[in-house]
PDB file of C-alpha atoms and ligand atoms in Angstrom:
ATOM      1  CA  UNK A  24      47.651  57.340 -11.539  1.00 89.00           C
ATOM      2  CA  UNK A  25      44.609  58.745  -8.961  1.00 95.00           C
ATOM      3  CA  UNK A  26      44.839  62.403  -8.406  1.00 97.00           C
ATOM      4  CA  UNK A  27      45.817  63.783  -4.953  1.00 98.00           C
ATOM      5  CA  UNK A  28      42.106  65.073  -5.000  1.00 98.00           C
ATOM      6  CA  UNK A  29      40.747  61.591  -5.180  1.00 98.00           C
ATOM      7  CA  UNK A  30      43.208  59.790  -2.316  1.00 98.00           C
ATOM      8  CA  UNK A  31      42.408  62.759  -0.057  1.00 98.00           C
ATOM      9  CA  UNK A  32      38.943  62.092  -0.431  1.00 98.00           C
ATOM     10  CA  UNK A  33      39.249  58.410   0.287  1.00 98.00           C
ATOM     11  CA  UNK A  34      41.725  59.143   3.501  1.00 98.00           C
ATOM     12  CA  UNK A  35      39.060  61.968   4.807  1.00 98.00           C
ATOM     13  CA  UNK A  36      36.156  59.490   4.466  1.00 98.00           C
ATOM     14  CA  UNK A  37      38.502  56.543   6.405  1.00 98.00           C
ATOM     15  CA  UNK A  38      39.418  58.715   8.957  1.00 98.00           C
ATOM     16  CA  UNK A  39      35.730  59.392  10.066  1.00 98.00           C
ATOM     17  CA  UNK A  40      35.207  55.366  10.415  1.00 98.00           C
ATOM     18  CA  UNK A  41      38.363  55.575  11.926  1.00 98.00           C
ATOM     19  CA  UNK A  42      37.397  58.411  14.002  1.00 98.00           C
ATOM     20  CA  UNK A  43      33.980  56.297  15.491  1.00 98.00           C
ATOM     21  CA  UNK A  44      36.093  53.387  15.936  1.00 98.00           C
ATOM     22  CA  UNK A  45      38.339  55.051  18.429  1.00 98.00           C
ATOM     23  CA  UNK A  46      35.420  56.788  20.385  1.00 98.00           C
ATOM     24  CA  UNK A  47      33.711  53.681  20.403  1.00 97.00           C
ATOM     25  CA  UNK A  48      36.739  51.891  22.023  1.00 96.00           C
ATOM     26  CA  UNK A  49      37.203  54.738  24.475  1.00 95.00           C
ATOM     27  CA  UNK A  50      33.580  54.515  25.653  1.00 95.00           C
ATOM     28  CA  UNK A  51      33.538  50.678  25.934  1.00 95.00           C
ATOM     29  CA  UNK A  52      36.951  49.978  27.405  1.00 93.00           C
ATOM     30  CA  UNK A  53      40.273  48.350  26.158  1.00 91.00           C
ATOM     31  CA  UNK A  54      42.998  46.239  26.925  1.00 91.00           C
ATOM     32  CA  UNK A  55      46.808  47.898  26.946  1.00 92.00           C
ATOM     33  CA  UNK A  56      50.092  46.272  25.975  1.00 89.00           C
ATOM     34  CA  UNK A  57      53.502  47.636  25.473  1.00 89.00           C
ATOM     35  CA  UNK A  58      56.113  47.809  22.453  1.00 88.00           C
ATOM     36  CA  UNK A  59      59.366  48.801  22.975  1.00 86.00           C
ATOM     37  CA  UNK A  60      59.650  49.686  26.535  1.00 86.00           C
ATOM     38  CA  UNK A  61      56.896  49.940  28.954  1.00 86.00           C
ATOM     39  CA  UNK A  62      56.175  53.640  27.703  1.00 87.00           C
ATOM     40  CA  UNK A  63      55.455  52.712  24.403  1.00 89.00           C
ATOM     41  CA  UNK A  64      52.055  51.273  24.874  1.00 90.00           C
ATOM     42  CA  UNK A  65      49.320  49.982  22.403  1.00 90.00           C
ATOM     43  CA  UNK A  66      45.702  49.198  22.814  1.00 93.00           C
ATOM     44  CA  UNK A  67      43.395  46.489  20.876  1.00 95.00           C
ATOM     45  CA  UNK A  68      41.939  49.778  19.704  1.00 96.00           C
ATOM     46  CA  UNK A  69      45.398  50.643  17.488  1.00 96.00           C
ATOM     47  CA  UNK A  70      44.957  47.259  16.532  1.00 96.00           C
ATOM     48  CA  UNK A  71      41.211  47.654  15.656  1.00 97.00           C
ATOM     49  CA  UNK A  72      41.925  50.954  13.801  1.00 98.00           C
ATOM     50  CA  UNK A  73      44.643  49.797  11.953  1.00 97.00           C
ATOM     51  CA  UNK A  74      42.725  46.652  10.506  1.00 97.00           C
ATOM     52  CA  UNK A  75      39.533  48.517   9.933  1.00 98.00           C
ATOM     53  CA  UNK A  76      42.227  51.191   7.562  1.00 98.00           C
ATOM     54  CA  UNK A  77      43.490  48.093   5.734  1.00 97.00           C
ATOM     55  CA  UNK A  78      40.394  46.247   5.352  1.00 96.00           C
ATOM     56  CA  UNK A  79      39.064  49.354   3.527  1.00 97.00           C
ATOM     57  CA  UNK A  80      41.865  50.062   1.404  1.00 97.00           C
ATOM     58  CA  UNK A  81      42.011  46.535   0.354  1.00 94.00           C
ATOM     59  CA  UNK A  82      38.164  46.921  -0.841  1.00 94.00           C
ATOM     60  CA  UNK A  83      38.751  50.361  -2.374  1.00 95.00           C
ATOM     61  CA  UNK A  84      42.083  49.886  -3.822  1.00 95.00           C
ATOM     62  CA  UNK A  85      43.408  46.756  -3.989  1.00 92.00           C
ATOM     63  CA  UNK A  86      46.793  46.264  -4.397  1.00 90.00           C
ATOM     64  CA  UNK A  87      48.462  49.496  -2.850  1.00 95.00           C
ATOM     65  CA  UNK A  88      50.962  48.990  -0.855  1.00 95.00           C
ATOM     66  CA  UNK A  89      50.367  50.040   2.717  1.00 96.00           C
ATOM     67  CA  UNK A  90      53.137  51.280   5.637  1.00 96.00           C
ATOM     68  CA  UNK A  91      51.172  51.145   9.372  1.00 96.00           C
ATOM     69  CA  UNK A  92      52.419  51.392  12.654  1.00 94.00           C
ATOM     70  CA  UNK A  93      50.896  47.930  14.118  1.00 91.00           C
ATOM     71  CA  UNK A  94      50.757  45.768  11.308  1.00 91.00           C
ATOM     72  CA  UNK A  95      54.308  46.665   9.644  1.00 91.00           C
ATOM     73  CA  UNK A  96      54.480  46.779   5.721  1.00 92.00           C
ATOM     74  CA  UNK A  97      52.638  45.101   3.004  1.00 88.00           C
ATOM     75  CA  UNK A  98      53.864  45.805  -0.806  1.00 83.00           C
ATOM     76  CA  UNK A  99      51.616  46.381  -3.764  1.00 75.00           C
ATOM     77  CA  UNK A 100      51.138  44.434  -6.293  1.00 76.00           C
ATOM     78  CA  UNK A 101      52.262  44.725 -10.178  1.00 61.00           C
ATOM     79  CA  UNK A 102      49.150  46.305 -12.131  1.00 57.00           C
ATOM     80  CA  UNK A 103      49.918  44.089 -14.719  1.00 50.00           C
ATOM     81  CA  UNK A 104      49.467  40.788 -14.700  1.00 45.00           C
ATOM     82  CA  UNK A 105      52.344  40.070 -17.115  1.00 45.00           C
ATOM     83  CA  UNK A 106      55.367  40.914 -14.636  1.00 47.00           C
ATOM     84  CA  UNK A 107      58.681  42.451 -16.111  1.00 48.00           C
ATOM     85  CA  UNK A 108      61.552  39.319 -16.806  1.00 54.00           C
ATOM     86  CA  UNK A 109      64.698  40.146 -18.644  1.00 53.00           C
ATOM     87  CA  UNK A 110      66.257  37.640 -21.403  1.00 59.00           C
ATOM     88  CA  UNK A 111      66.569  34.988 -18.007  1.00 63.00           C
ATOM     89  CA  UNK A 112      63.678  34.728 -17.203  1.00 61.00           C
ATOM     90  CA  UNK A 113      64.572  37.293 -13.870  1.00 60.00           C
ATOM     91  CA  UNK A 114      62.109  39.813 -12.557  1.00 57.00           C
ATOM     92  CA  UNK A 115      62.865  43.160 -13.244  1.00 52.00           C
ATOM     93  CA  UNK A 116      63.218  46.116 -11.349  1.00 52.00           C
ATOM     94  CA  UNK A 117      61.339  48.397 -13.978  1.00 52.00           C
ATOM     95  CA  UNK A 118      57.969  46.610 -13.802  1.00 52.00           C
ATOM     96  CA  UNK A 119      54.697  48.045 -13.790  1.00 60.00           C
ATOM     97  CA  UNK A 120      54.817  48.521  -9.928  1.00 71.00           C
ATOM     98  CA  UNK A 121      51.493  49.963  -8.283  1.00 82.00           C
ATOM     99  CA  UNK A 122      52.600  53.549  -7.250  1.00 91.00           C
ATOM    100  CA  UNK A 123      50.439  54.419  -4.576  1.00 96.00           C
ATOM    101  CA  UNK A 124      51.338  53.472  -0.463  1.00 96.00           C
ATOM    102  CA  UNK A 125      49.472  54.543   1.988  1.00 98.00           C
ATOM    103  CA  UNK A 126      51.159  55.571   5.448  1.00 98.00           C
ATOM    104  CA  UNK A 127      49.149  54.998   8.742  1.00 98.00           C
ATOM    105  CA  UNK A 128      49.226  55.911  12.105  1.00 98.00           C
ATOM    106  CA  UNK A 129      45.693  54.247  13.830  1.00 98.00           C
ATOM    107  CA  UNK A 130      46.146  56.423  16.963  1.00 98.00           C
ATOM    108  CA  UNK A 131      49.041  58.828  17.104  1.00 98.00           C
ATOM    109  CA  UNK A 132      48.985  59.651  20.868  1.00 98.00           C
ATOM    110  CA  UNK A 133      48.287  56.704  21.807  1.00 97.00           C
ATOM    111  CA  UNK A 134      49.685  57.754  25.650  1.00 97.00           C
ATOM    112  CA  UNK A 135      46.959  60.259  25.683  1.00 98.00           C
ATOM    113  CA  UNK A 136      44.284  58.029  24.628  1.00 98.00           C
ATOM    114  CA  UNK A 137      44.740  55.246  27.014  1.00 97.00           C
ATOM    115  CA  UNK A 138      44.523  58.434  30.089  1.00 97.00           C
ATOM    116  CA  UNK A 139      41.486  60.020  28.329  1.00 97.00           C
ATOM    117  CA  UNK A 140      43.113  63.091  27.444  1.00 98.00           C
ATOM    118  CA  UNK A 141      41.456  64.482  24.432  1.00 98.00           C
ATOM    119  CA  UNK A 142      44.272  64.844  22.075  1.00 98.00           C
ATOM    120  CA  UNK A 143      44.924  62.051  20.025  1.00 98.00           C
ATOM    121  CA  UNK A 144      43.966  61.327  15.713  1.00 98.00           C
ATOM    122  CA  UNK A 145      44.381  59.058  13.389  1.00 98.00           C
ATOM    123  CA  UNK A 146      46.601  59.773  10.513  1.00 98.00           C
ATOM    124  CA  UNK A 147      46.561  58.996   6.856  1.00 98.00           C
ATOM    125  CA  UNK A 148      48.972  59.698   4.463  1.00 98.00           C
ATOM    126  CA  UNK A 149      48.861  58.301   0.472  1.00 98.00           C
ATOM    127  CA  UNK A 150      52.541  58.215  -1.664  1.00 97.00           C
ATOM    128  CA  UNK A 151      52.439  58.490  -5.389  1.00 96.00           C
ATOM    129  CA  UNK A 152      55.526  57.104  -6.235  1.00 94.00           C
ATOM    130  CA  UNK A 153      57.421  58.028  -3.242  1.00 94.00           C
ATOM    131  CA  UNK A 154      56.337  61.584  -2.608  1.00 97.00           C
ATOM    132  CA  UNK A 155      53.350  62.216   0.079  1.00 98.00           C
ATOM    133  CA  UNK A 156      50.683  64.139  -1.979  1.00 98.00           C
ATOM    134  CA  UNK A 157      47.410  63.884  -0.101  1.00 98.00           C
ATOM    135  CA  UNK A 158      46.980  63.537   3.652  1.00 98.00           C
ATOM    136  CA  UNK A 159      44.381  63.345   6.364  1.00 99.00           C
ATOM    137  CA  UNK A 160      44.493  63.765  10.165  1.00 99.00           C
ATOM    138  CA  UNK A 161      41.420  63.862  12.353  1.00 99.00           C
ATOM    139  CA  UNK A 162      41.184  64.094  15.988  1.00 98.00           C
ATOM    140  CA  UNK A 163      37.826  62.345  16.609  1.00 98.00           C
ATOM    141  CA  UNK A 164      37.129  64.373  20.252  1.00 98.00           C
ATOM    142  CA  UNK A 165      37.461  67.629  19.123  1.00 98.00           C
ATOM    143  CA  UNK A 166      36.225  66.852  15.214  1.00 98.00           C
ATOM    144  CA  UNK A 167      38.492  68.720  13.779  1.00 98.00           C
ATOM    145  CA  UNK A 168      39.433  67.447  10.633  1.00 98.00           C
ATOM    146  CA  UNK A 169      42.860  68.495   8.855  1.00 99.00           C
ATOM    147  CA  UNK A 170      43.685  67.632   5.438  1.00 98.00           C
ATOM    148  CA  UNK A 171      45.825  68.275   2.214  1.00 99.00           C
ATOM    149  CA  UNK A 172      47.154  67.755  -0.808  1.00 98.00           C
ATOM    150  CA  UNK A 173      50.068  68.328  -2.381  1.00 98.00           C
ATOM    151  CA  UNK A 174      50.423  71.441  -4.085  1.00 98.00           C
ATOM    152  CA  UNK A 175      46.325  71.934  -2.928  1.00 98.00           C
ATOM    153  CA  UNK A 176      46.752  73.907   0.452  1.00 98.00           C
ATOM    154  CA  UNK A 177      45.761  72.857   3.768  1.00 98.00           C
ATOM    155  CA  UNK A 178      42.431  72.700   5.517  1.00 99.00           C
ATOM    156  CA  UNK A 179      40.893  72.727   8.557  1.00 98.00           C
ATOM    157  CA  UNK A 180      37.655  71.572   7.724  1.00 98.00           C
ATOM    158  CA  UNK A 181      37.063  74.435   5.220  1.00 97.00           C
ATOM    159  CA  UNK A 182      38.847  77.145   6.730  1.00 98.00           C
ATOM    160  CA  UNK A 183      42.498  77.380   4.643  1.00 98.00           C
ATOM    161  CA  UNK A 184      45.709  77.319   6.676  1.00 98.00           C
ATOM    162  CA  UNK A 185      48.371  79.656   6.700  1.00 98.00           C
ATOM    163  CA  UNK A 186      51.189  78.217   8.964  1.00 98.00           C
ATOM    164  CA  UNK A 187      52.540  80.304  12.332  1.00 98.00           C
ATOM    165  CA  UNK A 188      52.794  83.459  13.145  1.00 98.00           C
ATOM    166  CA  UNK A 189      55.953  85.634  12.085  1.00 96.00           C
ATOM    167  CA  UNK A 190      57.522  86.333  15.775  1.00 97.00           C
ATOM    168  CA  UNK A 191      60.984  86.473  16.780  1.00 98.00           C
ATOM    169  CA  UNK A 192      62.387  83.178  18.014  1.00 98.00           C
ATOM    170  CA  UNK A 193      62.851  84.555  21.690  1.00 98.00           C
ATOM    171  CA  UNK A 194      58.947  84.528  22.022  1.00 98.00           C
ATOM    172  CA  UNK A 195      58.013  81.311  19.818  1.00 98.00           C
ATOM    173  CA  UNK A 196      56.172  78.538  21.052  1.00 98.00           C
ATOM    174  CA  UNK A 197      58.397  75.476  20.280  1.00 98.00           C
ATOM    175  CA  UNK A 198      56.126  72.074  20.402  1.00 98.00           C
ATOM    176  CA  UNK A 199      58.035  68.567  20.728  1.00 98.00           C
ATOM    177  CA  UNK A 200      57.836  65.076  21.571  1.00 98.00           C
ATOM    178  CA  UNK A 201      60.308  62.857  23.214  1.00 97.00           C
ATOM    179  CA  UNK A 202      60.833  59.060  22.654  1.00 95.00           C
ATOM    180  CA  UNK A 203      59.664  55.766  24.727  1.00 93.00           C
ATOM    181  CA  UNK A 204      63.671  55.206  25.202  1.00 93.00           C
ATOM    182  CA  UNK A 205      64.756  56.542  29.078  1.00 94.00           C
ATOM    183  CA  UNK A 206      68.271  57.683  28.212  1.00 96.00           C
ATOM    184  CA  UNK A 207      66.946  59.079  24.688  1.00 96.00           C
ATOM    185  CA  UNK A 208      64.379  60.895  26.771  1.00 96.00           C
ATOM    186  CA  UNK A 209      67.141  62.253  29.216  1.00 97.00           C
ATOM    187  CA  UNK A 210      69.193  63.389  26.166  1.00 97.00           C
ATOM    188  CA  UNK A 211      66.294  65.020  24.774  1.00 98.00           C
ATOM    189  CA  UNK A 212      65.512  66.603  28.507  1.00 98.00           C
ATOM    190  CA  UNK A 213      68.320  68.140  28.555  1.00 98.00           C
ATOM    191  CA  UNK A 214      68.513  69.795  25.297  1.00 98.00           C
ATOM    192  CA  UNK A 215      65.375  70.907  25.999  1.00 98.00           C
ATOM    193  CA  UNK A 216      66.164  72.734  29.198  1.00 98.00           C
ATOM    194  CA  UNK A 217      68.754  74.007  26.929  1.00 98.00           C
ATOM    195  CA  UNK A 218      66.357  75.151  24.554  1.00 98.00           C
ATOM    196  CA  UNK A 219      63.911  77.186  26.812  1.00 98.00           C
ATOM    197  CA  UNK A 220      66.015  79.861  27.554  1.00 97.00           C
ATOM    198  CA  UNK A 221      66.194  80.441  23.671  1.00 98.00           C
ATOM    199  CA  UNK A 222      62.513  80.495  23.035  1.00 98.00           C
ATOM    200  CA  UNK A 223      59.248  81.709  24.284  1.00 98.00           C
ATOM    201  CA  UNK A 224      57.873  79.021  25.354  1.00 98.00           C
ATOM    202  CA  UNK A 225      57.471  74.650  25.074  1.00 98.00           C
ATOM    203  CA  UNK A 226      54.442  72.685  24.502  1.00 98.00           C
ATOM    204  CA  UNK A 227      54.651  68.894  24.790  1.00 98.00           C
ATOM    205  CA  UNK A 228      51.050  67.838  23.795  1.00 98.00           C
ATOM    206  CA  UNK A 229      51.896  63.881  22.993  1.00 98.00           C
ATOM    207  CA  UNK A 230      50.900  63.516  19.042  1.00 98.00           C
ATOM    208  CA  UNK A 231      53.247  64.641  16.619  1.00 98.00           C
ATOM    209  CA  UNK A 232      50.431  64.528  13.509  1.00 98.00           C
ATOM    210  CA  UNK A 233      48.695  67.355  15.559  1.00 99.00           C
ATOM    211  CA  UNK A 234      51.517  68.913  16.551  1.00 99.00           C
ATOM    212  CA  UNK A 235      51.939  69.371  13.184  1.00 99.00           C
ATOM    213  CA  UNK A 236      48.730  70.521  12.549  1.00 99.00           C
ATOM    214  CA  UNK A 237      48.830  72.646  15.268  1.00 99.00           C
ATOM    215  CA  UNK A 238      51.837  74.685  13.394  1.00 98.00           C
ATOM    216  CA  UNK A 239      49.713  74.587  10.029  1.00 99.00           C
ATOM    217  CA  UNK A 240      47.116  76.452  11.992  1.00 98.00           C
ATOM    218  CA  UNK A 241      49.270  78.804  13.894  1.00 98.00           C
ATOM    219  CA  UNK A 242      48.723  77.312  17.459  1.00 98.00           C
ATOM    220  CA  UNK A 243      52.258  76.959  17.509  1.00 98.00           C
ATOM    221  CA  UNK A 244      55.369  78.849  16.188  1.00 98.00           C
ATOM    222  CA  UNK A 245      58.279  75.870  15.845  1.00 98.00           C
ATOM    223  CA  UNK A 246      58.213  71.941  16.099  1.00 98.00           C
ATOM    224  CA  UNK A 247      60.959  69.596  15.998  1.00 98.00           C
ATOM    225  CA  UNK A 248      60.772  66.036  16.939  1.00 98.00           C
ATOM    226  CA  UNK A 249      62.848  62.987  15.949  1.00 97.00           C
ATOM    227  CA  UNK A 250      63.088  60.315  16.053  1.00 97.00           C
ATOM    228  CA  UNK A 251      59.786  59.575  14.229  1.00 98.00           C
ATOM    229  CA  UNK A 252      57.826  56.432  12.147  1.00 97.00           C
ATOM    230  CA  UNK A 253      57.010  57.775   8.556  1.00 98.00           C
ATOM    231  CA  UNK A 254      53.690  57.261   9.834  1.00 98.00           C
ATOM    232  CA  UNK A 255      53.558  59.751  12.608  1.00 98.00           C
ATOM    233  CA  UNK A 256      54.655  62.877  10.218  1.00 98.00           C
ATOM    234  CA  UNK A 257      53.747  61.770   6.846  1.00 98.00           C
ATOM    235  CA  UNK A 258      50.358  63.512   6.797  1.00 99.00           C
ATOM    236  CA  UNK A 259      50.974  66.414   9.480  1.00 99.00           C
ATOM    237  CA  UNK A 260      54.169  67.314   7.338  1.00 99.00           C
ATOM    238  CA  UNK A 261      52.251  67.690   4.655  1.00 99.00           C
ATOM    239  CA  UNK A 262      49.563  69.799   5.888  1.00 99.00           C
ATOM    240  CA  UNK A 263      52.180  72.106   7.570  1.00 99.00           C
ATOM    241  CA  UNK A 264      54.155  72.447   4.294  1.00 98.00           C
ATOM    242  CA  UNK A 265      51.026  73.180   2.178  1.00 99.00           C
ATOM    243  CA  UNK A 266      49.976  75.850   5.323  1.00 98.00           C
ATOM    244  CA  UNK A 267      53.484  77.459   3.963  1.00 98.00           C
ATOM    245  CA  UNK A 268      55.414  75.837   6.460  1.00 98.00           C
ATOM    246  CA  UNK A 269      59.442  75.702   5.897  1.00 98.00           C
ATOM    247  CA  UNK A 270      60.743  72.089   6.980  1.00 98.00           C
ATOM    248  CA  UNK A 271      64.270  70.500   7.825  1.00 98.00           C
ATOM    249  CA  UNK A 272      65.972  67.243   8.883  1.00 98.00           C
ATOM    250  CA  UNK A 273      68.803  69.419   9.460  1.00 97.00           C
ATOM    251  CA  UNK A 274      72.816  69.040   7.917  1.00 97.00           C
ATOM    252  CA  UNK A 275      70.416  69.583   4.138  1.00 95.00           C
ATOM    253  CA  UNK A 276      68.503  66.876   4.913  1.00 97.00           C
ATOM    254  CA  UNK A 277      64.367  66.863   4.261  1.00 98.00           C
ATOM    255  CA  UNK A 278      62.393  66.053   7.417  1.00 98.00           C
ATOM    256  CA  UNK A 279      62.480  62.655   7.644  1.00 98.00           C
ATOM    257  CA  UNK A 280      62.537  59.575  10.353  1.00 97.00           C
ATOM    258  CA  UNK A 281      65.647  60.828  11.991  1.00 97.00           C
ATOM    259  CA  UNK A 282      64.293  64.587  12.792  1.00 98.00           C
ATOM    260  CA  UNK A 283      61.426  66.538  11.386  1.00 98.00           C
ATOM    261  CA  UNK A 284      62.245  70.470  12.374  1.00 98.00           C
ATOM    262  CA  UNK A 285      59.342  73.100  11.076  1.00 98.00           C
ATOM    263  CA  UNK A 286      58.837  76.668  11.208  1.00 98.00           C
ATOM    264  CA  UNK A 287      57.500  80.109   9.669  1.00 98.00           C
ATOM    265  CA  UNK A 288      60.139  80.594   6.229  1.00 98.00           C
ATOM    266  CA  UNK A 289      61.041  83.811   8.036  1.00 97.00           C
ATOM    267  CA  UNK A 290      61.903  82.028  11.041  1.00 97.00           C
ATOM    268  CA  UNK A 291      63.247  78.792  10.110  1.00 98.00           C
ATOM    269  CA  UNK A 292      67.264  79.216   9.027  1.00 98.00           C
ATOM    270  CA  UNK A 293      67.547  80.590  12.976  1.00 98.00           C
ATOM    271  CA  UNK A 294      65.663  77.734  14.493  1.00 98.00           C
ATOM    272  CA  UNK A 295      66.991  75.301  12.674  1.00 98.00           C
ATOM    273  CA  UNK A 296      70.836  76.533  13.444  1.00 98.00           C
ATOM    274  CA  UNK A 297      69.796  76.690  17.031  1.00 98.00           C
ATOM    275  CA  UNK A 298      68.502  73.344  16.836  1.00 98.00           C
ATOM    276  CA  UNK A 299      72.050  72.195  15.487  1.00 98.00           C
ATOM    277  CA  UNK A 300      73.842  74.241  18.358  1.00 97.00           C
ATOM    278  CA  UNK A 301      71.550  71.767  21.271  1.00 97.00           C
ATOM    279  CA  UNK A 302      72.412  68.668  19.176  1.00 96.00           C
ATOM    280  CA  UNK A 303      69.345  67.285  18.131  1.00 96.00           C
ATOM    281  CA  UNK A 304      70.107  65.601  15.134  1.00 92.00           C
ATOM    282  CA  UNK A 305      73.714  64.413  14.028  1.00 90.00           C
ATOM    283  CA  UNK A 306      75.177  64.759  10.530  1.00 89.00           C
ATOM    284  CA  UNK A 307      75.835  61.730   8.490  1.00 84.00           C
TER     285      UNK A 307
HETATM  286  C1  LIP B  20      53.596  59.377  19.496  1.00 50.01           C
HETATM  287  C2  LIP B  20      54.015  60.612  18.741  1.00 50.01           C
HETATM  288  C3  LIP B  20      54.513  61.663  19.727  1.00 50.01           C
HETATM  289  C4  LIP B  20      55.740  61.137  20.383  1.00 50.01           C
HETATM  290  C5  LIP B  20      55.361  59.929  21.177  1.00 50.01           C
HETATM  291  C6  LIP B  20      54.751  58.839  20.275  1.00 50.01           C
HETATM  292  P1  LIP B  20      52.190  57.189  19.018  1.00 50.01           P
HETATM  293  O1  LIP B  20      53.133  58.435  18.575  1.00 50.01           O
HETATM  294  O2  LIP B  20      52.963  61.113  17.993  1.00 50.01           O
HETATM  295  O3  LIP B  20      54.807  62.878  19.098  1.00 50.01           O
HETATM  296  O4  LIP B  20      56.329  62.111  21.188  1.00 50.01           O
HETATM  297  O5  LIP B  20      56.511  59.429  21.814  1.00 50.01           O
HETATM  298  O6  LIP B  20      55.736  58.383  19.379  1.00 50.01           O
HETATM  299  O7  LIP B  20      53.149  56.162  19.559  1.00 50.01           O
HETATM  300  O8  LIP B  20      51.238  57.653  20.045  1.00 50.01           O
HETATM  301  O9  LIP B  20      51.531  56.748  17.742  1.00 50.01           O
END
């Protein structure tokens, strides 16, 4: 298997092509079409970004599987050529399968890029069997470059980070997102309202991988957002957890698609109750 080390290196160095594709885009123009509803937007630059990720990984390291935003999911293939059959002939589930899948997000804030407000990245996250263990998010304006690795800590380009601030939750600064669906967003509107009167403040800033980042590097207190693709959160999750970062999907869940919830360890069992109180998430 390739050490986190050696796929955070690889997602670091994509990121900065990534990173002068988007800037190049921005400065030359684009075309915009939308997804799901005409909020959820996407630019021939996602769709530049997102092939210019694959074509890389496919040179680098053929065969991993890869999870992006535009283009969908494409599975690895078996590292050996000789693929697992049982007595019939059938293919087995316990084959050789490659372990590695990389999850990516070409422009996460996507909303902010097509305005021009700086505050947008690309995000890279690689899976070893399953579990995110080396991630990469890099806002190309700014240049600020976060990264991690599982069990490695998390970085802002050298400078290590060490999550939010211990304050009570009366005076935290709670960043969230809200989805491209108008009665999800009214839902989400209203717990919000809900919220504010419970915390210090709200910051809606329109990328969850640097919201995420953000709380890594104590810009923010609390985030909770949801729902989410794997690709948004993969790699912010990870550099908030490794920045000591205490994370929830709520009802025992892990963060995951349905609601990633995120705080200081000190702070996080009264968050994430309050959180349950406004509704956020539901149990199974
Ligand atoms: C965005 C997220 C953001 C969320 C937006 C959108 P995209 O991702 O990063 O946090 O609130 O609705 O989903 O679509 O720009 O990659």
């Amino acid at each position: 298997d390739p050490s986190p080390d050696e796929l955070c290196r690889l997602a670091v160095r994509l990121a900065g092509q990534a990173g002068e594709l988007m800037l190049s885009h921005r400065a030359a123009g684009f075309s915009v079409a939308s997804k799901s509803s005409p909020t959820d937007v996407v630019t021939d630059a996602d769709h530049a970004v997102e092939e210019l990720l694959r074509a890389e990984l496919a040179r680098c390291r053929p065969g991993d599987a890869i999870l992006g935003e535009e283009g969908g999911a494409s599975s690895g293939t078996w590292l050996s050529e000789h693929r697992a059959r049982d007595e019939r002939g059938a293919e087995r589930s316990d084959g050789l399968a490659n372990p590695v899948r990389w999850l990516l997000d070409p422009i996460d804030g996507t909303v902010n890029f097509m305005l021009g407000l700086p505050h947008y990245a690309v995000s890279i996250a690689a899976q070893l069997h399953g579990r995110t263990v080396a991630g990469c998010v890099l806002n190309p304006v700014s240049g600020e470059q976060f990264r991690a690795t599982l069990g490695g800590g998390s970085y802002l380009g050298d400078r290590r980070l060490i999550g939010p601030r211990r304050v009570p939750l009366a005076e935290a600064v709670v960043a969230t997102g809200f989805g491209y669906d108008p009665g999800l967003r009214a839902r989400q509107g209203e717990q919000v309202g809900r919220l504010l009167g419970r915390v210090g403040n709200l910051r809606r800033q329109g990328s969850a991988a640097l919201d995420l980042c953000a709380l890594a590097a104590g810009r923010v207190d609390c985030y909770y957002e949801g729902p989410l693709g794997e690709w948004d959160f993969a790699a912010g999750l990870l550099i908030a957890e490794e920045a000591g970062v205490r994370s929830s999907g709520l009802y025992g869940r892990p963060a995951g698609t349905q609601l990633v919830a995120a705080a200081h360890p000190d702070q996080a069992a009264e968050f994430f109750d309050l959180l349950t109180e406004l509704g956020v998430a539901k149990p199974d």
